[in-house]
Tab-separated table of C-alpha atoms and ligand atoms in Angstrom:
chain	number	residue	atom	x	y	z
A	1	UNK	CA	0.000	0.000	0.000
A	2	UNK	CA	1.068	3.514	-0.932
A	3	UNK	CA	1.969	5.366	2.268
A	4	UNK	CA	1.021	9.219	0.976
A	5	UNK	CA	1.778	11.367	3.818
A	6	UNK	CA	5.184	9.891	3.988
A	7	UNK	CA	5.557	10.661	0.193
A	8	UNK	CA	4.194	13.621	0.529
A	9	UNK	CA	6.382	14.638	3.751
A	10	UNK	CA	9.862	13.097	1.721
A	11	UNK	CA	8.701	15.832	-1.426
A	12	UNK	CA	8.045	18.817	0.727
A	13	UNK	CA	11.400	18.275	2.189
A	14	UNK	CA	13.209	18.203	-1.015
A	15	UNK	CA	11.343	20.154	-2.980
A	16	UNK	CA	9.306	23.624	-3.075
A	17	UNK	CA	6.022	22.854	-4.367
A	18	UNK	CA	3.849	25.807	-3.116
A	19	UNK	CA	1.337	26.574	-5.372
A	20	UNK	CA	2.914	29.681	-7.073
A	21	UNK	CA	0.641	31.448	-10.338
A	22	UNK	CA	4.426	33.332	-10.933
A	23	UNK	CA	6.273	29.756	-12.073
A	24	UNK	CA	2.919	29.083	-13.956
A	25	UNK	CA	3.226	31.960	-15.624
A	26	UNK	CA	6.754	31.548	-16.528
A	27	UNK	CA	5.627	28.268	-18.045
A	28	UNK	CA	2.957	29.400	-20.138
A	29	UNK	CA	3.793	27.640	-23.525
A	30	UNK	CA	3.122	24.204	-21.328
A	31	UNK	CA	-0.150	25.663	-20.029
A	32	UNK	CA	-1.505	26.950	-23.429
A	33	UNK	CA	-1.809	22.953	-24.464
A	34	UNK	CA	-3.971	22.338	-21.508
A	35	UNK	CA	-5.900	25.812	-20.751
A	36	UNK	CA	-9.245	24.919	-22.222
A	37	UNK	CA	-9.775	22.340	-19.675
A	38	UNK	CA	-7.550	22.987	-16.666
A	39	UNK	CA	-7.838	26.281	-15.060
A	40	UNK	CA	-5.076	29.043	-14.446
A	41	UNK	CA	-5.716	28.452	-10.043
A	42	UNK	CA	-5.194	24.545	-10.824
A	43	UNK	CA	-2.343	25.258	-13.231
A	44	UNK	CA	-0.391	27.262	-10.069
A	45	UNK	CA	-0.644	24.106	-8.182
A	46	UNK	CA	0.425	21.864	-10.772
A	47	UNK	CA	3.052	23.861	-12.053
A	48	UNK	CA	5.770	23.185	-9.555
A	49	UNK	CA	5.426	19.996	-9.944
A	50	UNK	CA	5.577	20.018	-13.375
A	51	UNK	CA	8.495	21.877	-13.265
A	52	UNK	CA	10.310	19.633	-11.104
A	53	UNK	CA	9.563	16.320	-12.475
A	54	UNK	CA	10.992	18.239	-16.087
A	55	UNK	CA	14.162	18.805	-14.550
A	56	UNK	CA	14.387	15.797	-12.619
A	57	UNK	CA	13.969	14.302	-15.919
A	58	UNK	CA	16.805	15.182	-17.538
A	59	UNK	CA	18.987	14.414	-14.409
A	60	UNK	CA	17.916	10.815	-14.648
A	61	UNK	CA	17.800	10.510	-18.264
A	62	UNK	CA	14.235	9.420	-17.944
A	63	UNK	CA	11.200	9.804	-20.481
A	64	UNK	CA	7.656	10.249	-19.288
A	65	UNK	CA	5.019	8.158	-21.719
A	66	UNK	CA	1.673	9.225	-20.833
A	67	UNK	CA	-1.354	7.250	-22.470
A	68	UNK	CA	-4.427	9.093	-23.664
A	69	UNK	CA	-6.553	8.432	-20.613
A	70	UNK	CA	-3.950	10.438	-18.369
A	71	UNK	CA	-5.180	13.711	-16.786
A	72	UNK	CA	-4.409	16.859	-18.987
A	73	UNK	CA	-1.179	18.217	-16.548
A	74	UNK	CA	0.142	14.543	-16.994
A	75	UNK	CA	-0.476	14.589	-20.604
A	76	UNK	CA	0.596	17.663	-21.775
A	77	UNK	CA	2.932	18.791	-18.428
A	78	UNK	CA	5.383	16.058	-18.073
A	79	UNK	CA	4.676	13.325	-20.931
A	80	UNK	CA	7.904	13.086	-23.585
A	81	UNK	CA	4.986	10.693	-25.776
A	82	UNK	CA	1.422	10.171	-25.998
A	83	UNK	CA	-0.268	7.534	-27.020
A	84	UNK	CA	-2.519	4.578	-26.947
A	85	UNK	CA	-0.904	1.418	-25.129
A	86	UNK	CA	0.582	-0.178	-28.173
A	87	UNK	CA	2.119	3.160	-29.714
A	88	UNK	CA	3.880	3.976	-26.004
A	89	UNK	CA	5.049	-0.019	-26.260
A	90	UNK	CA	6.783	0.506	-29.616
A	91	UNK	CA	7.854	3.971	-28.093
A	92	UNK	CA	9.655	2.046	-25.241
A	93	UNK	CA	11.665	0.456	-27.564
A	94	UNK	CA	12.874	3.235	-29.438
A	95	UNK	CA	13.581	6.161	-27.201
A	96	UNK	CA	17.227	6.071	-25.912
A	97	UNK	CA	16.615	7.086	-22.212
A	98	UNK	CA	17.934	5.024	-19.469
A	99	UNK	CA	14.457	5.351	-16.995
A	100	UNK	CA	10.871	5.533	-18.350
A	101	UNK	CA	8.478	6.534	-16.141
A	102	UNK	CA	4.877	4.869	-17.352
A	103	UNK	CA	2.059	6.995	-16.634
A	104	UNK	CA	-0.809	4.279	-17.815
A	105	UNK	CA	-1.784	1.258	-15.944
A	106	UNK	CA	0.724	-1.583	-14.796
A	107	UNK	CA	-0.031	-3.921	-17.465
A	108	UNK	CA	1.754	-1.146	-20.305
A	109	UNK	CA	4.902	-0.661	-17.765
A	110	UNK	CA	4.887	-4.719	-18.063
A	111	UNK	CA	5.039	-4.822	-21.515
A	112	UNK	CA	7.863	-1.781	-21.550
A	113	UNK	CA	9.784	-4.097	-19.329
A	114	UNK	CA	9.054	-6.667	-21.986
A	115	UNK	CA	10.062	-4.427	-25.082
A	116	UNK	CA	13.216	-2.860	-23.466
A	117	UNK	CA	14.758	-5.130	-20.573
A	118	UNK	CA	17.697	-3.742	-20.435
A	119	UNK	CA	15.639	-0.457	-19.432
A	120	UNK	CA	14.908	1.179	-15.854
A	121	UNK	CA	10.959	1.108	-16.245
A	122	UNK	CA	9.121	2.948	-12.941
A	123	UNK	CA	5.162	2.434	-11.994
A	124	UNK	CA	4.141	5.862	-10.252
A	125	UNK	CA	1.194	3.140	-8.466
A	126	UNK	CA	1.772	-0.277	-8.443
A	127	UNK	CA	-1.428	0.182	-7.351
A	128	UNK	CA	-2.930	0.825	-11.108
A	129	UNK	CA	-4.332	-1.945	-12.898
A	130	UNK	CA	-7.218	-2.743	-15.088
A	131	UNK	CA	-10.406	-4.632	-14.588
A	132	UNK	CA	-9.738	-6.799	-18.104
A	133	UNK	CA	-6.247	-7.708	-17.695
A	134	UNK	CA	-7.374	-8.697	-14.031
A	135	UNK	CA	-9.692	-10.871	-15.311
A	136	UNK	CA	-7.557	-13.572	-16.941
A	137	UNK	CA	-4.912	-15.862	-15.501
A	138	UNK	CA	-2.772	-18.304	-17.919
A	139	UNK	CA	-5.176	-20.784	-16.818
A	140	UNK	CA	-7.648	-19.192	-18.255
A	141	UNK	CA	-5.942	-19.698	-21.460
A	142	UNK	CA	-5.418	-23.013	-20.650
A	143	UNK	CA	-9.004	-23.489	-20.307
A	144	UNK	CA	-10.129	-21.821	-22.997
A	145	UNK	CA	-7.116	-24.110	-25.161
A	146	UNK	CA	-8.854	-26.498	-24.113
A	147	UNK	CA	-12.200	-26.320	-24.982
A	148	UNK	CA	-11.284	-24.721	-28.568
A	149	UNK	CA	-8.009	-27.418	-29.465
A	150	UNK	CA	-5.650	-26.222	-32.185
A	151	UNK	CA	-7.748	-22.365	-32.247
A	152	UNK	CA	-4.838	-20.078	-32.073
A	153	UNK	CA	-5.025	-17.669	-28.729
A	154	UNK	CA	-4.939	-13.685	-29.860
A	155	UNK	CA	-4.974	-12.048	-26.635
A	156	UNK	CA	-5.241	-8.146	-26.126
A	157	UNK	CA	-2.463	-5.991	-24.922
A	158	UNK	CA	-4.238	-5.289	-21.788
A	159	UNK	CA	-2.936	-8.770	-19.894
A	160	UNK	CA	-0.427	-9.144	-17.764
A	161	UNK	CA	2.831	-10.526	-19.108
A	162	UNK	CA	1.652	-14.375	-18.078
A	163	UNK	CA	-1.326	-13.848	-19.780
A	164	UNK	CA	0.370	-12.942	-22.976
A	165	UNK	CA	3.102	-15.804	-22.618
A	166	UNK	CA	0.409	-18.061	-22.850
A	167	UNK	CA	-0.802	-16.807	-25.912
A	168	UNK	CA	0.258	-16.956	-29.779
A	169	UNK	CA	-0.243	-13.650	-31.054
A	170	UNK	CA	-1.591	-9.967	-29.172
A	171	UNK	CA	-3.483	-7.404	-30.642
A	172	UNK	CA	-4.950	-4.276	-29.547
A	173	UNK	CA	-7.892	-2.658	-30.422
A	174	UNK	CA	-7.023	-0.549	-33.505
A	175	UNK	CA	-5.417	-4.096	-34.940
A	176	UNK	CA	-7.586	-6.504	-33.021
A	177	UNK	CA	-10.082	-7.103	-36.598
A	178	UNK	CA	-6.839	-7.776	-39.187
A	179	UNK	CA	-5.343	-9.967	-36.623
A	180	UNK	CA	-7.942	-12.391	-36.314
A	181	UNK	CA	-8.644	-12.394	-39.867
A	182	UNK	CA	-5.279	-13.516	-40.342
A	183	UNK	CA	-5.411	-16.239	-38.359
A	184	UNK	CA	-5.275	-19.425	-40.836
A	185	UNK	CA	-7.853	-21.334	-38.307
A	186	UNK	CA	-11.789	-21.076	-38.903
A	187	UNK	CA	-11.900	-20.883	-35.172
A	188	UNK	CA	-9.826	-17.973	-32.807
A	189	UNK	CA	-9.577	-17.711	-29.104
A	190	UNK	CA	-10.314	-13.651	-28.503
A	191	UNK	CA	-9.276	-12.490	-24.648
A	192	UNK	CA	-9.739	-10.989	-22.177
A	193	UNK	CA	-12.592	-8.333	-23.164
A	194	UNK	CA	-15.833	-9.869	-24.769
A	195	UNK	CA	-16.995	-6.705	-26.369
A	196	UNK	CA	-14.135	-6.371	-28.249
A	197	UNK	CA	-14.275	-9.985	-29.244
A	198	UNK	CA	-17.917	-9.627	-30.049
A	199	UNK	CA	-17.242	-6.202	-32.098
A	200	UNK	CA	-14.161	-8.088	-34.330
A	201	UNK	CA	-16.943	-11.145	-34.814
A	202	UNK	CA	-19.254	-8.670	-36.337
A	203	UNK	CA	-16.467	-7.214	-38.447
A	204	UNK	CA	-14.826	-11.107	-39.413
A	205	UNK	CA	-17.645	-13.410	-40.043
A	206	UNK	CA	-15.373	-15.591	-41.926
A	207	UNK	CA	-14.362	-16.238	-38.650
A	208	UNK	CA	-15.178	-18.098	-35.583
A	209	UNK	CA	-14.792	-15.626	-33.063
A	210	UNK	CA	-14.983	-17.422	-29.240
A	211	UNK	CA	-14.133	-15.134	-26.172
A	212	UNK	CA	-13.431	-14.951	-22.701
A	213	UNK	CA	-16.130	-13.149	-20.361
A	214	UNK	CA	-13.939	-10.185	-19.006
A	215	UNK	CA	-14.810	-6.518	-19.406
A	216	UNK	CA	-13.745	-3.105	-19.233
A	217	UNK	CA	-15.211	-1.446	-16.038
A	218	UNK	CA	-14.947	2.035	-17.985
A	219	UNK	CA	-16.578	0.814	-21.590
A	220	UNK	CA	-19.267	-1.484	-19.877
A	221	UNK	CA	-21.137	0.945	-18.403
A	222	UNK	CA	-22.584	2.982	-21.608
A	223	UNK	CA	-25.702	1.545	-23.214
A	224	UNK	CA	-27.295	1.924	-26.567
A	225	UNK	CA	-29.761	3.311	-24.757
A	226	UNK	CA	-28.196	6.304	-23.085
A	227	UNK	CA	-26.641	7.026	-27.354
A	228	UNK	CA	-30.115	7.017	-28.306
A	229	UNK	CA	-31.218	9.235	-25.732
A	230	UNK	CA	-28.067	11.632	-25.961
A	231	UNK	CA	-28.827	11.927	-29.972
A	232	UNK	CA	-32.462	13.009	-29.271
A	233	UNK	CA	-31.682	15.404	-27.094
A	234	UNK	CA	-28.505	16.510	-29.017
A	235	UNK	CA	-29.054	16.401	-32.683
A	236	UNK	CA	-25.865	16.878	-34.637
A	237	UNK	CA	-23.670	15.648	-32.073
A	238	UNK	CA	-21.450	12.841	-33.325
A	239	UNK	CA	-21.536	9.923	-31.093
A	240	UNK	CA	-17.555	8.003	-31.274
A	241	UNK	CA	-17.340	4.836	-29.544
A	242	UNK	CA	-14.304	2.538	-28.564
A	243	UNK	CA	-14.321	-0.943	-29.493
A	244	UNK	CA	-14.249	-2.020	-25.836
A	245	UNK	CA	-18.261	-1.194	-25.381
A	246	UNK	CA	-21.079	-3.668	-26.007
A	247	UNK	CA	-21.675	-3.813	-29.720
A	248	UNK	CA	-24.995	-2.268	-29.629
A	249	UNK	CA	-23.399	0.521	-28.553
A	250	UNK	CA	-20.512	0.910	-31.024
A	251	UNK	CA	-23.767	-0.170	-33.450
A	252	UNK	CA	-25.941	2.774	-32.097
A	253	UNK	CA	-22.327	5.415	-32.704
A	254	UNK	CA	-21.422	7.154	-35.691
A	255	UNK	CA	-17.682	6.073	-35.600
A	256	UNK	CA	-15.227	3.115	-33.253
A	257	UNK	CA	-11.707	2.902	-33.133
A	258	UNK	CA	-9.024	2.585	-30.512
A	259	UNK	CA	-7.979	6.128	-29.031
A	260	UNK	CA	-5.771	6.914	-31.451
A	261	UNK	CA	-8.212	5.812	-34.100
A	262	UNK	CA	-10.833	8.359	-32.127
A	263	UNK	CA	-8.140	11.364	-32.034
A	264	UNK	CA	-7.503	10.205	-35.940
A	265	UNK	CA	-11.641	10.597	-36.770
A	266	UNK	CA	-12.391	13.851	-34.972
A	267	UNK	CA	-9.393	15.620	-36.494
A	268	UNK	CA	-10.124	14.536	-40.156
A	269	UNK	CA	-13.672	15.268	-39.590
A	270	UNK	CA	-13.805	18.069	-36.885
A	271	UNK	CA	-17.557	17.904	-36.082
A	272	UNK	CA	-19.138	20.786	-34.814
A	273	UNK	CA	-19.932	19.202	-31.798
A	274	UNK	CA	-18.703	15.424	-30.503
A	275	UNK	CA	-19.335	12.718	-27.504
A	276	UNK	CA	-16.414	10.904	-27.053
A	277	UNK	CA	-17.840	7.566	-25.609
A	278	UNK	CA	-14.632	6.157	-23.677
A	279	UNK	CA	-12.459	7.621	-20.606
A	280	UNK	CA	-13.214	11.230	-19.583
A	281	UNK	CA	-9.551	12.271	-20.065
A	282	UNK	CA	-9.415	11.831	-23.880
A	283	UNK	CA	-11.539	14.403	-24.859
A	284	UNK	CA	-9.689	16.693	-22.499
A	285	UNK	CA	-6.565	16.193	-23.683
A	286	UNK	CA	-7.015	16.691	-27.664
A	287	UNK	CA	-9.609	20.060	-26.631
A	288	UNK	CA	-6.895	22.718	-27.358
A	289	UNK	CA	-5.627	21.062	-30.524
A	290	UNK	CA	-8.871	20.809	-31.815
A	291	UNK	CA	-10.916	24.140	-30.468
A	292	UNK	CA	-13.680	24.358	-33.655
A	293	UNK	CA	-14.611	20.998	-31.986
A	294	UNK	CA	-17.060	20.858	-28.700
A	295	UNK	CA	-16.633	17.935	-26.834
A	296	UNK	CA	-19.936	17.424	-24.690
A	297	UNK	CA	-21.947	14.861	-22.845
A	298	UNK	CA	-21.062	12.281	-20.194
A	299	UNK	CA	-17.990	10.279	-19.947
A	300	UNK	CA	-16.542	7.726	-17.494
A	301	UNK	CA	-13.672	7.973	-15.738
A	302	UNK	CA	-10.986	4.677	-15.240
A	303	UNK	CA	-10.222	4.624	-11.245
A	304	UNK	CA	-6.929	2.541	-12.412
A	305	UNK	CA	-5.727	5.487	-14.659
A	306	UNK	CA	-6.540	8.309	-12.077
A	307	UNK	CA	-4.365	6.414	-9.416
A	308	UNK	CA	-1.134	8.150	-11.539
A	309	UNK	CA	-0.639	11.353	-9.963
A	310	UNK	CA	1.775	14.122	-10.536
A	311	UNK	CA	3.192	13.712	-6.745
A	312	UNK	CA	3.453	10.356	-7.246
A	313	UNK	CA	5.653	10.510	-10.588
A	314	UNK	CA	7.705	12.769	-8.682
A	315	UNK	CA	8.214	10.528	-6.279
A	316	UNK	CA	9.126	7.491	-8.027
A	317	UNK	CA	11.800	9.553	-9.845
A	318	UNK	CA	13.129	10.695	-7.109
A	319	UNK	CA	13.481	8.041	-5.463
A	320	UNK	CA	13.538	5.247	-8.329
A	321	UNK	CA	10.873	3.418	-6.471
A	322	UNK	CA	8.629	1.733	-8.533
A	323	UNK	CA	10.669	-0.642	-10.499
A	324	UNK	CA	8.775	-3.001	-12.592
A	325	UNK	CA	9.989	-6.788	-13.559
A	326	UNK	CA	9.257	-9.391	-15.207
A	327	UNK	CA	10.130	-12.932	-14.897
A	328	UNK	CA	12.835	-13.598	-17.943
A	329	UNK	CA	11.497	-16.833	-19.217
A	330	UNK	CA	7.784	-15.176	-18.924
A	331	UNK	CA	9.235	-12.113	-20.391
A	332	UNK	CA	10.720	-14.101	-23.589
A	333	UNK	CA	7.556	-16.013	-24.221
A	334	UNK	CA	5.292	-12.520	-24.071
A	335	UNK	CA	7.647	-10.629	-25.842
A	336	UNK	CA	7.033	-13.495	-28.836
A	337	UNK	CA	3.396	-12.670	-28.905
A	338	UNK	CA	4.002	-9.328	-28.841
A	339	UNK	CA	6.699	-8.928	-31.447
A	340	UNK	CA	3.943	-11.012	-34.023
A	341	UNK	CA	1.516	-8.635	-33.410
A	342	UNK	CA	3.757	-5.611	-34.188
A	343	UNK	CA	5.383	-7.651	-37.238
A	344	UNK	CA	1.859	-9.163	-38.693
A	345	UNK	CA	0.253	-5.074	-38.133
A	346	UNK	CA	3.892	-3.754	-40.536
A	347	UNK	CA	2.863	-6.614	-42.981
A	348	UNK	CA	-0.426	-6.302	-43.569
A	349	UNK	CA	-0.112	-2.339	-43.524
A	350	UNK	CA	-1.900	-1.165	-40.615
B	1	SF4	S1	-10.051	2.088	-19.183
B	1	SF4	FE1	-10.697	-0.070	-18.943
B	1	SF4	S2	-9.193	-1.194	-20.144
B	1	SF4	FE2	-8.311	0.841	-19.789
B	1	SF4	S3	-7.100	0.595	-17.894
B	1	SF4	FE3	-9.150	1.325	-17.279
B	1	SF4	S4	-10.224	-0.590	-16.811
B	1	SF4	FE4	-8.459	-1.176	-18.029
C-alpha cells in the first residue's frame, strides 16, 4: 500500500512545491496545451510539480510516456509521448533514455519491461491496474485451449505478461479485426474483453470468433440506450465509440476505433460538436488542438488510470521506487506474442 503522507512529507522536504501562479506563468507555452480544460488556479498548483519532475527528468535521463486516458497536466505537463498502449510499447523500444516513467496502468509498464529489458521502467502506483487484464490468468488460457483445441489464442495488450506468454499472437484494439482475420484457423480464441471480441466477430464473419467473459469497467457501463437518448436530445452531435463497449453501442455510434483511431476521426472530420464515448480524459486532452470541436456529454472515468498522480511521478523519480519486472522466461515467451503482433500489423499495412 502507498503510504502518501510519507511521500508527501519526503517531497516537501526536497522540494518547493507551493502553489505559485508566478512559475505558472513563466511556463505558459506548457499551459496553453492544456488551458481549455484545466484552469489558471489549478495550473499554479500543478506547475511546480511540473516543473520539477521536467528537470528531474533530464537528471535521470528518464522519459515520461503518458497514455491518452492520463489527466491533462500529466499529458501535456510532463509526458515526452502520448499515445494509446501499443504506440507507447513501440515507443519504449525506441527512445534512448535510461528510466521511463509509465504513466498508464501496470499492465503497459509490463510490456515496456518486456520491449526494453535492459531499461529502468518505474510504476508511479503499483497500485494501477485494469479490470480486463485482471480478469484472466494463464489458466484461463489453458481453459479456454482447451475447450477450442488447435484455435490459435490472440490475446489483447491489456494482460499481464503471463497472460500474454500463454498466448500466440496480441493485438490491440485498432489491430484486433486484421489480426484475427489472419489467423489461418476457422476458429480464434479472442481475450480478455468480450466486447471487443464480439465487435471483431461482427467485423470477421469468416471467422469463428470465441471469447473470454472479461470486461472493461470504464466501456461497460454505456448503453445503446443512453446514445439514443443523448442523440435526441442533441441532434448533430457525433456519437464516437471505442471498441471495448457492447456492440450495440458501437452499433448505435457514428464512428469506433481505438484512441488513437478516435483522435484520428475527430481531427479529419472536426464535427461541430462530438461525444467521445470512452475515458473522460481523452476528450480533455485533444480540446486545445482541436478548439472548432465541442466535446460534450457524459464520460466515465478509469479509477486505475486516475491512481497516476503528478506527486506520485515525482516521487518514483526521485526516489527510483517503482521498479517493474518481469520474470525472464515469462518475459521471452510474451515478448514473442508481442513482437507477431507488431510484425503481422507492418505486414499487412496497418
Ligand atoms: S479504461 Fe478499462 S481497459 Fe483501460 S485501464 Fe481502465 S479498466 Fe483497463
Amino acid at each position: 500500500m502507498f503510504d502518501l503522507p510519507a511521500q508527501r512529507a519526503h517531497l516537501s522536504e526536497k522540494y518547493d512545491l507551493t502553489p505559485s501562479p508566478e512559475l505558472a506563468a513563466s511556463m505558459s507555452d506548457i499551459y496553453d496545451r492544456m488551458s481549455r480544460v484545466v484552469s489558471p488556479a489549478d495550473w499554479a498548483i500543478y506547475a511546480p510539480y511540473v516543473k520539477a519532475i521536467n528537470d528531474l527528468k533530464a537528471e535521470r535521463n528518464a522519459v515520461i510516456l503518458g497514455h491518452n486516458y492520463m489527466t491533462p497536466e500529466i499529458y501535456h505537463g510532463i509526458s515526452d509521448f502520448g499515445g494509446d498502449s501499443l504506440q507507447l510499447a513501440i515507443k519504449a523500444t525506441e527512445v534512448e533514455a535510461d528510466v521511463i516513467v509509465q504513466c498508464g496502468v501496470h499492465f503497459m509498464a509490463e510490456t515496456s519491461k518486456i520491449l526494453s529489458p535492459h531499461k529502468t521502467v518505474l510504476m508511479p502506483d503499483m497500485e494501477a491496474g485494469c479490470s480486463l487484464a485482471e480478469s484472466i490468468t494463464a489458466d484461463g488460457i489453458a481453459e479456454m485451449r482447451r475447450r477450442y483445441p488447435g484455435a490459435p489464442v490472440v490475446s489483447y495488450v491489456n494482460t499481464t505478461a503471463e497472460v500474454k506468454a500463454a498466448s500466440d499472437i496480441c493485438c490491440t484494439s485498432s489491430n484486433a479485426a486484421q489480426i484475427v482475420a489472419a489467423q489461418e484457423s476457422d476458429t480464434v480464441i479472442m481475450t480478455p474483453d468480450q466486447y471487443l471480441a464480439q465487435n471483431v466477430a461482427r467485423d470477421v464473419p469468416q471467422k469463428n470468433v470465441v471469447w473470454w467473459e472479461g470486461s472493461c469497467i470504464v466501456h461497460e457501463q454505456y448503453s445503446a440506450k443512453d446514445l439514443r437518448e443523448f442523440r435526441e436530445w442533441n441532434p448533430g452531435t457525433r456519437l464516437i465509440a471505442h471498441p471495448e463497449c457492447p456492440p450495440d453501442v458501437v452499433a448505435e455510434a457514428d464512428f469506433s476505433g481505438s484512441t488513437s483511431g478516435i483522435i484520428k476521426y475527430v481531427t479529419d472530420e472536426k464535427p461541430e460538436k462530438a461525444l467521445l464515448i470512452t475515458e473522460c480524459s481523452m476528450a480533455s486532452n485533444i480540446a486545445d488542438e482541436l478548439p472548432e470541436v465541442d466535446f460534450v456529454g457524459p464520460c466515465n472515468m478509469c479509477p486505475y488510470m486516475k491512481k497516476i498522480t503528478l506527486g506520485k511521478v515525482l516521487y518514483a523519480l526521485d526516489t527510483m521506487t517503482g521498479q517493474v519486472e518481469v520474470d525472464a522466461d515469462v518475459a521471452d515467451k510474451a515478448r514473442l506474442a508481442v513482437q507477431r503482433m507488431i510484425d503481422l500489423s507492418r505486414q499487412l499495412g496497418i
